[in-house]
PDB file of C-alpha atoms in Angstrom:
ATOM      1  CA  MET A 364      70.117  -9.185 -27.752  1.00 39.00           C
ATOM      2  CA  LYS A 365      70.200  -5.533 -28.908  1.00 37.00           C
ATOM      3  CA  LYS A 366      67.610  -3.883 -25.948  1.00 41.00           C
ATOM      4  CA  SER A 367      69.886  -6.193 -23.009  1.00 43.00           C
ATOM      5  CA  VAL A 368      73.140  -4.616 -24.807  1.00 40.00           C
ATOM      6  CA  GLU A 369      71.682  -1.137 -24.413  1.00 43.00           C
ATOM      7  CA  LYS A 370      70.593  -1.168 -21.713  1.00 49.00           C
ATOM      8  CA  HIS A 371      73.689  -2.498 -19.993  1.00 48.00           C
ATOM      9  CA  LEU A 372      75.512   0.418 -21.680  1.00 55.00           C
ATOM     10  CA  THR A 373      73.186   2.667 -20.205  1.00 71.00           C
ATOM     11  CA  LEU A 374      73.097   0.877 -16.591  1.00 80.00           C
ATOM     12  CA  ARG A 375      76.782   0.828 -16.768  1.00 80.00           C
ATOM     13  CA  GLU A 376      76.993   4.654 -17.764  1.00 85.00           C
ATOM     14  CA  ARG A 377      74.337   5.452 -15.118  1.00 86.00           C
ATOM     15  CA  ILE A 378      77.131   3.774 -12.041  1.00 88.00           C
ATOM     16  CA  LEU A 379      80.184   5.368 -14.010  1.00 90.00           C
ATOM     17  CA  GLU A 380      78.367   9.071 -13.837  1.00 89.00           C
ATOM     18  CA  THR A 381      77.558   8.033  -9.415  1.00 89.00           C
ATOM     19  CA  ILE A 382      81.149   7.394  -8.682  1.00 91.00           C
ATOM     20  CA  ARG A 383      82.318  10.802 -11.079  1.00 89.00           C
ATOM     21  CA  ASP A 384      79.778  12.627  -9.468  1.00 89.00           C
ATOM     22  CA  ALA A 385      80.547  11.530  -5.994  1.00 88.00           C
ATOM     23  CA  ILE A 386      84.249  11.725  -6.716  1.00 90.00           C
ATOM     24  CA  MET A 387      84.152  15.836  -7.605  1.00 87.00           C
ATOM     25  CA  SER A 388      81.773  16.810  -5.694  1.00 82.00           C
ATOM     26  CA  GLY A 389      83.467  16.043  -2.571  1.00 82.00           C
ATOM     27  CA  ALA A 390      81.703  12.759  -1.351  1.00 88.00           C
ATOM     28  CA  LEU A 391      83.297  10.680  -1.654  1.00 88.00           C
ATOM     29  CA  LYS A 392      87.338  11.989  -0.373  1.00 88.00           C
ATOM     30  CA  PRO A 393      91.085  10.765  -1.253  1.00 90.00           C
ATOM     31  CA  GLY A 394      91.521   7.062  -0.043  1.00 90.00           C
ATOM     32  CA  GLU A 395      88.226   7.025   0.376  1.00 92.00           C
ATOM     33  CA  LYS A 396      87.313   2.546  -0.330  1.00 92.00           C
ATOM     34  CA  VAL A 397      83.955   2.939  -2.794  1.00 92.00           C
ATOM     35  CA  ALA A 398      82.284  -0.657  -1.569  1.00 87.00           C
ATOM     36  CA  GLU A 399      81.188  -2.548  -4.456  1.00 87.00           C
ATOM     37  CA  PRO A 400      78.474  -4.326  -2.324  1.00 87.00           C
ATOM     38  CA  GLU A 401      76.168  -0.597  -1.715  1.00 88.00           C
ATOM     39  CA  LEU A 402      76.353   0.028  -5.431  1.00 87.00           C
ATOM     40  CA  ALA A 403      75.059  -3.521  -5.966  1.00 85.00           C
ATOM     41  CA  ALA A 404      72.404  -3.146  -3.492  1.00 88.00           C
ATOM     42  CA  ARG A 405      71.652   0.951  -4.899  1.00 85.00           C
ATOM     43  CA  PHE A 406      71.137  -0.181  -8.966  1.00 85.00           C
ATOM     44  CA  GLY A 407      70.225  -3.780  -8.397  1.00 86.00           C
ATOM     45  CA  ILE A 408      72.657  -5.360 -10.005  1.00 84.00           C
ATOM     46  CA  SER A 409      75.882  -8.114  -9.971  1.00 84.00           C
ATOM     47  CA  ARG A 410      79.209  -6.873  -9.299  1.00 83.00           C
ATOM     48  CA  THR A 411      80.320  -7.751 -12.197  1.00 85.00           C
ATOM     49  CA  PRO A 412      79.272  -4.768 -13.761  1.00 87.00           C
ATOM     50  CA  ILE A 413      80.149  -2.538 -11.354  1.00 89.00           C
ATOM     51  CA  ARG A 414      84.184  -4.083 -11.182  1.00 88.00           C
ATOM     52  CA  GLU A 415      84.282  -3.097 -15.479  1.00 89.00           C
ATOM     53  CA  ALA A 416      83.017   0.221 -14.243  1.00 90.00           C
ATOM     54  CA  PHE A 417      85.772   0.242 -11.644  1.00 92.00           C
ATOM     55  CA  ARG A 418      88.531  -0.975 -13.944  1.00 92.00           C
ATOM     56  CA  GLN A 419      87.580   2.276 -16.346  1.00 92.00           C
ATOM     57  CA  LEU A 420      87.137   4.929 -13.811  1.00 93.00           C
ATOM     58  CA  GLU A 421      90.748   3.603 -12.803  1.00 93.00           C
ATOM     59  CA  SER A 422      92.027   4.251 -16.315  1.00 92.00           C
ATOM     60  CA  GLU A 423      90.335   7.969 -15.851  1.00 91.00           C
ATOM     61  CA  GLY A 424      92.656   8.579 -12.757  1.00 91.00           C
ATOM     62  CA  TYR A 425      88.776   8.374 -10.534  1.00 92.00           C
ATOM     63  CA  LEU A 426      89.786   5.720  -8.422  1.00 94.00           C
ATOM     64  CA  SER A 427      93.193   3.026  -7.311  1.00 93.00           C
ATOM     65  CA  VAL A 428      91.978  -0.564  -7.729  1.00 91.00           C
ATOM     66  CA  ILE A 429      93.913  -2.295  -5.035  1.00 89.00           C
ATOM     67  CA  PRO A 430      94.227  -6.431  -4.378  1.00 86.00           C
ATOM     68  CA  ARG A 431      92.344  -7.579  -1.208  1.00 82.00           C
ATOM     69  CA  LYS A 432      91.533  -3.629  -0.332  1.00 84.00           C
ATOM     70  CA  GLY A 433      89.235  -2.816  -2.931  1.00 88.00           C
ATOM     71  CA  ALA A 434      88.484   0.807  -4.762  1.00 92.00           C
ATOM     72  CA  LEU A 435      89.838   3.482  -3.093  1.00 93.00           C
ATOM     73  CA  VAL A 436      89.202   7.332  -4.496  1.00 93.00           C
ATOM     74  CA  ALA A 437      92.865   8.366  -6.178  1.00 91.00           C
ATOM     75  CA  SER A 438      95.181  10.912  -4.919  1.00 89.00           C
ATOM     76  CA  PHE A 439      96.406  13.440  -6.977  1.00 87.00           C
ATOM     77  CA  SER A 440     100.001  15.819  -5.334  1.00 88.00           C
ATOM     78  CA  ALA A 441     100.779  19.281  -6.449  1.00 89.00           C
ATOM     79  CA  LYS A 442     103.546  17.172  -9.216  1.00 92.00           C
ATOM     80  CA  ASP A 443     101.529  15.460 -10.144  1.00 92.00           C
ATOM     81  CA  VAL A 444      99.011  18.427 -11.365  1.00 93.00           C
ATOM     82  CA  GLU A 445     102.246  20.114 -12.928  1.00 93.00           C
ATOM     83  CA  GLU A 446     103.867  16.975 -14.406  1.00 95.00           C
ATOM     84  CA  PHE A 447     101.220  16.051 -16.268  1.00 95.00           C
ATOM     85  CA  TYR A 448     100.118  19.644 -17.475  1.00 95.00           C
ATOM     86  CA  ALA A 449     104.100  19.954 -18.724  1.00 96.00           C
ATOM     87  CA  ILE A 450     103.597  17.089 -20.828  1.00 97.00           C
ATOM     88  CA  LYS A 451     100.296  18.140 -22.428  1.00 97.00           C
ATOM     89  CA  SER A 452     101.835  21.555 -22.752  1.00 97.00           C
ATOM     90  CA  ILE A 453     104.474  20.085 -25.624  1.00 97.00           C
ATOM     91  CA  LEU A 454     102.494  16.648 -26.901  1.00 98.00           C
ATOM     92  CA  GLU A 455      99.633  19.565 -28.100  1.00 98.00           C
ATOM     93  CA  GLY A 456     101.593  22.392 -28.473  1.00 98.00           C
ATOM     94  CA  TYR A 457     104.134  20.330 -31.411  1.00 98.00           C
ATOM     95  CA  ALA A 458     101.024  19.346 -32.388  1.00 98.00           C
ATOM     96  CA  ALA A 459      99.305  21.964 -33.164  1.00 98.00           C
ATOM     97  CA  ARG A 460     102.683  23.190 -35.354  1.00 98.00           C
ATOM     98  CA  LYS A 461     102.993  20.326 -36.910  1.00 98.00           C
ATOM     99  CA  ALA A 462      98.975  20.924 -37.696  1.00 98.00           C
ATOM    100  CA  CYS A 463      99.392  24.466 -39.053  1.00 96.00           C
ATOM    101  CA  MET A 464     100.565  23.867 -42.257  1.00 93.00           C
ATOM    102  CA  GLN A 465      97.989  21.057 -43.186  1.00 96.00           C
ATOM    103  CA  LEU A 466      94.387  21.310 -41.856  1.00 97.00           C
ATOM    104  CA  SER A 467      92.229  22.770 -44.466  1.00 97.00           C
ATOM    105  CA  THR A 468      90.002  25.756 -44.683  1.00 97.00           C
ATOM    106  CA  ARG A 469      87.235  23.322 -44.134  1.00 98.00           C
ATOM    107  CA  GLU A 470      88.999  22.022 -40.698  1.00 98.00           C
ATOM    108  CA  ILE A 471      89.444  25.559 -39.109  1.00 98.00           C
ATOM    109  CA  ASN A 472      86.310  26.476 -40.100  1.00 98.00           C
ATOM    110  CA  LYS A 473      84.845  23.343 -37.998  1.00 98.00           C
ATOM    111  CA  LEU A 474      86.683  24.408 -34.926  1.00 98.00           C
ATOM    112  CA  GLU A 475      85.379  27.909 -35.463  1.00 98.00           C
ATOM    113  CA  ALA A 476      81.741  25.666 -34.702  1.00 98.00           C
ATOM    114  CA  ILE A 477      82.585  24.050 -32.016  1.00 98.00           C
ATOM    115  CA  ASN A 478      84.355  26.889 -30.468  1.00 98.00           C
ATOM    116  CA  GLU A 479      80.891  28.562 -31.133  1.00 98.00           C
ATOM    117  CA  LYS A 480      79.302  25.560 -29.812  1.00 98.00           C
ATOM    118  CA  LEU A 481      81.643  26.000 -26.846  1.00 98.00           C
ATOM    119  CA  ARG A 482      80.881  28.995 -25.917  1.00 98.00           C
ATOM    120  CA  GLU A 483      76.570  28.180 -25.585  1.00 98.00           C
ATOM    121  CA  ILE A 484      77.607  25.857 -23.471  1.00 98.00           C
ATOM    122  CA  ALA A 485      79.577  27.358 -21.571  1.00 97.00           C
ATOM    123  CA  GLU A 486      76.789  30.413 -20.996  1.00 97.00           C
ATOM    124  CA  GLU A 487      74.774  27.699 -19.829  1.00 96.00           C
ATOM    125  CA  GLY A 488      77.155  26.451 -16.865  1.00 94.00           C
ATOM    126  CA  ASP A 489      77.008  22.642 -18.387  1.00 94.00           C
ATOM    127  CA  VAL A 490      80.768  21.561 -17.445  1.00 94.00           C
ATOM    128  CA  ARG A 491      80.277  17.862 -18.406  1.00 91.00           C
ATOM    129  CA  HIS A 492      78.769  18.437 -21.732  1.00 95.00           C
ATOM    130  CA  PHE A 493      81.456  21.108 -22.108  1.00 97.00           C
ATOM    131  CA  PHE A 494      84.283  18.632 -21.086  1.00 95.00           C
ATOM    132  CA  LYS A 495      83.288  16.304 -24.351  1.00 94.00           C
ATOM    133  CA  VAL A 496      82.958  18.984 -27.025  1.00 97.00           C
ATOM    134  CA  HIS A 497      85.732  20.346 -25.546  1.00 97.00           C
ATOM    135  CA  ASN A 498      87.592  17.109 -26.330  1.00 96.00           C
ATOM    136  CA  SER A 499      86.057  17.291 -29.833  1.00 97.00           C
ATOM    137  CA  PHE A 500      88.029  20.736 -30.971  1.00 98.00           C
ATOM    138  CA  HIS A 501      91.605  19.373 -30.182  1.00 97.00           C
ATOM    139  CA  ASP A 502      91.352  16.365 -30.934  1.00 97.00           C
ATOM    140  CA  LEU A 503      90.416  17.683 -34.115  1.00 98.00           C
ATOM    141  CA  PHE A 504      94.107  19.491 -34.523  1.00 98.00           C
ATOM    142  CA  ILE A 505      96.231  16.623 -33.463  1.00 98.00           C
ATOM    143  CA  LYS A 506      94.441  13.924 -35.828  1.00 97.00           C
ATOM    144  CA  GLY A 507      95.846  17.158 -38.268  1.00 97.00           C
ATOM    145  CA  ALA A 508      99.164  16.912 -37.537  1.00 97.00           C
ATOM    146  CA  GLY A 509      98.924  13.795 -39.921  1.00 96.00           C
ATOM    147  CA  ASN A 510     100.549  11.755 -36.705  1.00 97.00           C
ATOM    148  CA  GLU A 511      99.033   8.565 -35.803  1.00 97.00           C
ATOM    149  CA  LYS A 512     101.726   7.948 -32.907  1.00 97.00           C
ATOM    150  CA  LEU A 513     101.778  10.820 -31.654  1.00 98.00           C
ATOM    151  CA  HIS A 514      97.471  10.753 -31.503  1.00 97.00           C
ATOM    152  CA  ASP A 515      97.641   7.955 -29.842  1.00 97.00           C
ATOM    153  CA  MET A 516      99.685   8.782 -26.886  1.00 97.00           C
ATOM    154  CA  ILE A 517      97.945  12.438 -26.334  1.00 97.00           C
ATOM    155  CA  ALA A 518      94.584  10.238 -25.989  1.00 96.00           C
ATOM    156  CA  GLN A 519      95.988   7.844 -23.709  1.00 93.00           C
ATOM    157  CA  LEU A 520      97.142  10.734 -21.074  1.00 95.00           C
ATOM    158  CA  LEU A 521      94.289  12.379 -21.380  1.00 94.00           C
ATOM    159  CA  LYS A 522      92.005   9.285 -20.888  1.00 91.00           C
ATOM    160  CA  LYS A 523      94.363   8.299 -17.340  1.00 90.00           C
ATOM    161  CA  PHE A 524      94.717  12.441 -16.078  1.00 92.00           C
ATOM    162  CA  GLN A 525      90.653  13.009 -17.177  1.00 90.00           C
ATOM    163  CA  ARG A 526      89.647  13.634 -14.011  1.00 90.00           C
ATOM    164  CA  LEU A 527      92.132  16.574 -13.548  1.00 91.00           C
ATOM    165  CA  ARG A 528      91.014  18.223 -17.127  1.00 92.00           C
ATOM    166  CA  MET A 529      86.790  18.419 -15.782  1.00 91.00           C
ATOM    167  CA  ALA A 530      88.198  19.912 -12.498  1.00 90.00           C
ATOM    168  CA  SER A 531      90.450  22.227 -13.885  1.00 92.00           C
ATOM    169  CA  LEU A 532      87.394  23.497 -16.185  1.00 93.00           C
ATOM    170  CA  MET A 533      84.751  23.297 -12.358  1.00 92.00           C
ATOM    171  CA  LYS A 534      86.553  26.398 -12.088  1.00 91.00           C
ATOM    172  CA  PRO A 535      85.327  29.701 -12.169  1.00 92.00           C
ATOM    173  CA  GLY A 536      85.403  31.397 -15.079  1.00 94.00           C
ATOM    174  CA  ARG A 537      87.239  28.263 -16.898  1.00 94.00           C
ATOM    175  CA  MET A 538      85.239  27.716 -19.326  1.00 96.00           C
ATOM    176  CA  GLN A 539      84.626  30.819 -21.054  1.00 96.00           C
ATOM    177  CA  LEU A 540      88.818  31.587 -20.665  1.00 95.00           C
ATOM    178  CA  SER A 541      88.756  27.816 -22.685  1.00 96.00           C
ATOM    179  CA  VAL A 542      86.974  29.820 -25.401  1.00 97.00           C
ATOM    180  CA  GLU A 543      88.539  32.948 -25.336  1.00 97.00           C
ATOM    181  CA  GLU A 544      92.039  31.139 -25.552  1.00 97.00           C
ATOM    182  CA  HIS A 545      90.934  28.463 -28.847  1.00 98.00           C
ATOM    183  CA  GLU A 546      89.340  31.755 -30.657  1.00 98.00           C
ATOM    184  CA  LYS A 547      93.578  33.100 -30.605  1.00 98.00           C
ATOM    185  CA  ILE A 548      94.851  29.192 -31.296  1.00 98.00           C
ATOM    186  CA  ILE A 549      92.207  29.340 -34.297  1.00 98.00           C
ATOM    187  CA  GLU A 550      93.326  32.419 -35.628  1.00 98.00           C
ATOM    188  CA  ALA A 551      96.998  31.484 -35.770  1.00 98.00           C
ATOM    189  CA  PHE A 552      96.135  28.537 -37.984  1.00 98.00           C
ATOM    190  CA  ARG A 553      94.130  31.033 -39.911  1.00 98.00           C
ATOM    191  CA  MET A 554      97.238  32.804 -40.458  1.00 98.00           C
ATOM    192  CA  ARG A 555      99.536  29.370 -40.737  1.00 98.00           C
ATOM    193  CA  ASP A 556     101.228  30.862 -38.475  1.00 98.00           C
ATOM    194  CA  PRO A 557     103.094  27.405 -36.642  1.00 98.00           C
ATOM    195  CA  VAL A 558     105.463  29.047 -33.325  1.00 98.00           C
ATOM    196  CA  MET A 559     102.260  30.980 -32.612  1.00 98.00           C
ATOM    197  CA  ALA A 560      99.914  28.143 -32.525  1.00 98.00           C
ATOM    198  CA  GLU A 561     102.089  25.780 -30.940  1.00 98.00           C
ATOM    199  CA  MET A 562     102.462  28.759 -28.225  1.00 98.00           C
ATOM    200  CA  LEU A 563      98.963  29.217 -27.628  1.00 98.00           C
ATOM    201  CA  VAL A 564      98.121  25.617 -26.722  1.00 97.00           C
ATOM    202  CA  GLN A 565     101.158  25.440 -24.512  1.00 97.00           C
ATOM    203  CA  LYS A 566      99.742  28.197 -22.625  1.00 95.00           C
ATOM    204  CA  ASN A 567      96.045  26.697 -22.445  1.00 93.00           C
ATOM    205  CA  ALA A 568      97.195  23.455 -21.493  1.00 93.00           C
ATOM    206  CA  GLU A 569     100.041  25.293 -18.991  1.00 92.00           C
ATOM    207  CA  TYR A 570      97.060  27.715 -17.766  1.00 91.00           C
ATOM    208  CA  GLY A 571      94.816  24.643 -17.308  1.00 89.00           C
ATOM    209  CA  GLY A 572      96.763  22.798 -14.746  1.00 90.00           C
ATOM    210  CA  LYS A 573      97.550  26.546 -13.200  1.00 89.00           C
ATOM    211  CA  VAL A 574      94.337  27.273 -11.530  1.00 87.00           C
ATOM    212  CA  LEU A 575      94.651  23.786  -9.947  1.00 87.00           C
ATOM    213  CA  ILE A 576      98.136  24.752  -8.056  1.00 85.00           C
ATOM    214  CA  GLU A 577      97.271  27.572  -7.031  1.00 77.00           C
ATOM    215  CA  GLU A 578      95.196  26.185  -5.122  1.00 60.00           C
ATOM    216  CA  GLU A 579      98.036  24.544  -2.401  1.00 51.00           C
ATOM    217  CA  ASP A 580      97.611  26.848   0.121  1.00 44.00           C
ATOM    218  CA  SER A 581      93.357  26.398  -0.198  1.00 45.00           C
ATOM    219  CA  PRO A 582      93.286  23.705   2.722  1.00 36.00           C
ATOM    220  CA  GLU A 583      89.685  22.363   1.694  1.00 38.00           C
ATOM    221  CA  MET A 584      91.258  21.566  -1.522  1.00 40.00           C
ATOM    222  CA  TRP A 585      93.898  19.383  -0.132  1.00 35.00           C
ATOM    223  CA  THR A 586      94.523  16.140   2.274  1.00 39.00           C
ATOM    224  CA  ALA A 587      97.178  14.574   3.206  1.00 33.00           C
ATOM    225  CA  LYS A 588      96.865  12.341   0.304  1.00 37.00           C
ATOM    226  CA  GLY A 589      96.928  14.600  -2.569  1.00 41.00           C
ATOM    227  CA  LEU A 590      95.295  17.361  -4.504  1.00 43.00           C
ATOM    228  CA  ASP A 591      91.312  16.827  -2.953  1.00 44.00           C
ATOM    229  CA  LEU A 592      88.916  16.299  -6.727  1.00 48.00           C
TER     230      LEU A 592
END
């Protein structure tokens, strides 16, 4: 039973990554239908695990599942990007301010260790791995704020706009810059400077959206339906 479950999870993850990669690479465009029969034939499975994967991808902002139409690649407008990163910067900035006086020296050292790992991954250019480790960096200090409702709110927001965050990290030099920004945030935590910590975290989030918004005038980045991510 355990092997069967592990096999199912592995296959489900393969479906998820196949669709995510196709969308991020532009092979699937905004508004384009993601066909269940083709995926079922490709992986040699029924449509049930594919529909489960569609639901997860919808929660992450990759797909829009519409009754009687199926799963379509979701579109994001410049307004969507701006609003998401504005909210992200406010919530994460507040979390950093609250965490600043509560993080232990051990936790701050762990943040530094995570950031050194991110530096190595950035040099390798592995965006997917960087994204996962990057999440653990932010999650550590957000939890350190000691506010479970705030943590849950941020987690739900980040999951819904996962696709935008991944797209931002894919921009040239963005991973390296993120590591440098983290260094300043860690220093603010060490200095127990809540105002500086909040400002730096807000700046970090705002820049993530800026690199996407600045592409607005680039034809290959936009469609009539929104940002082509």
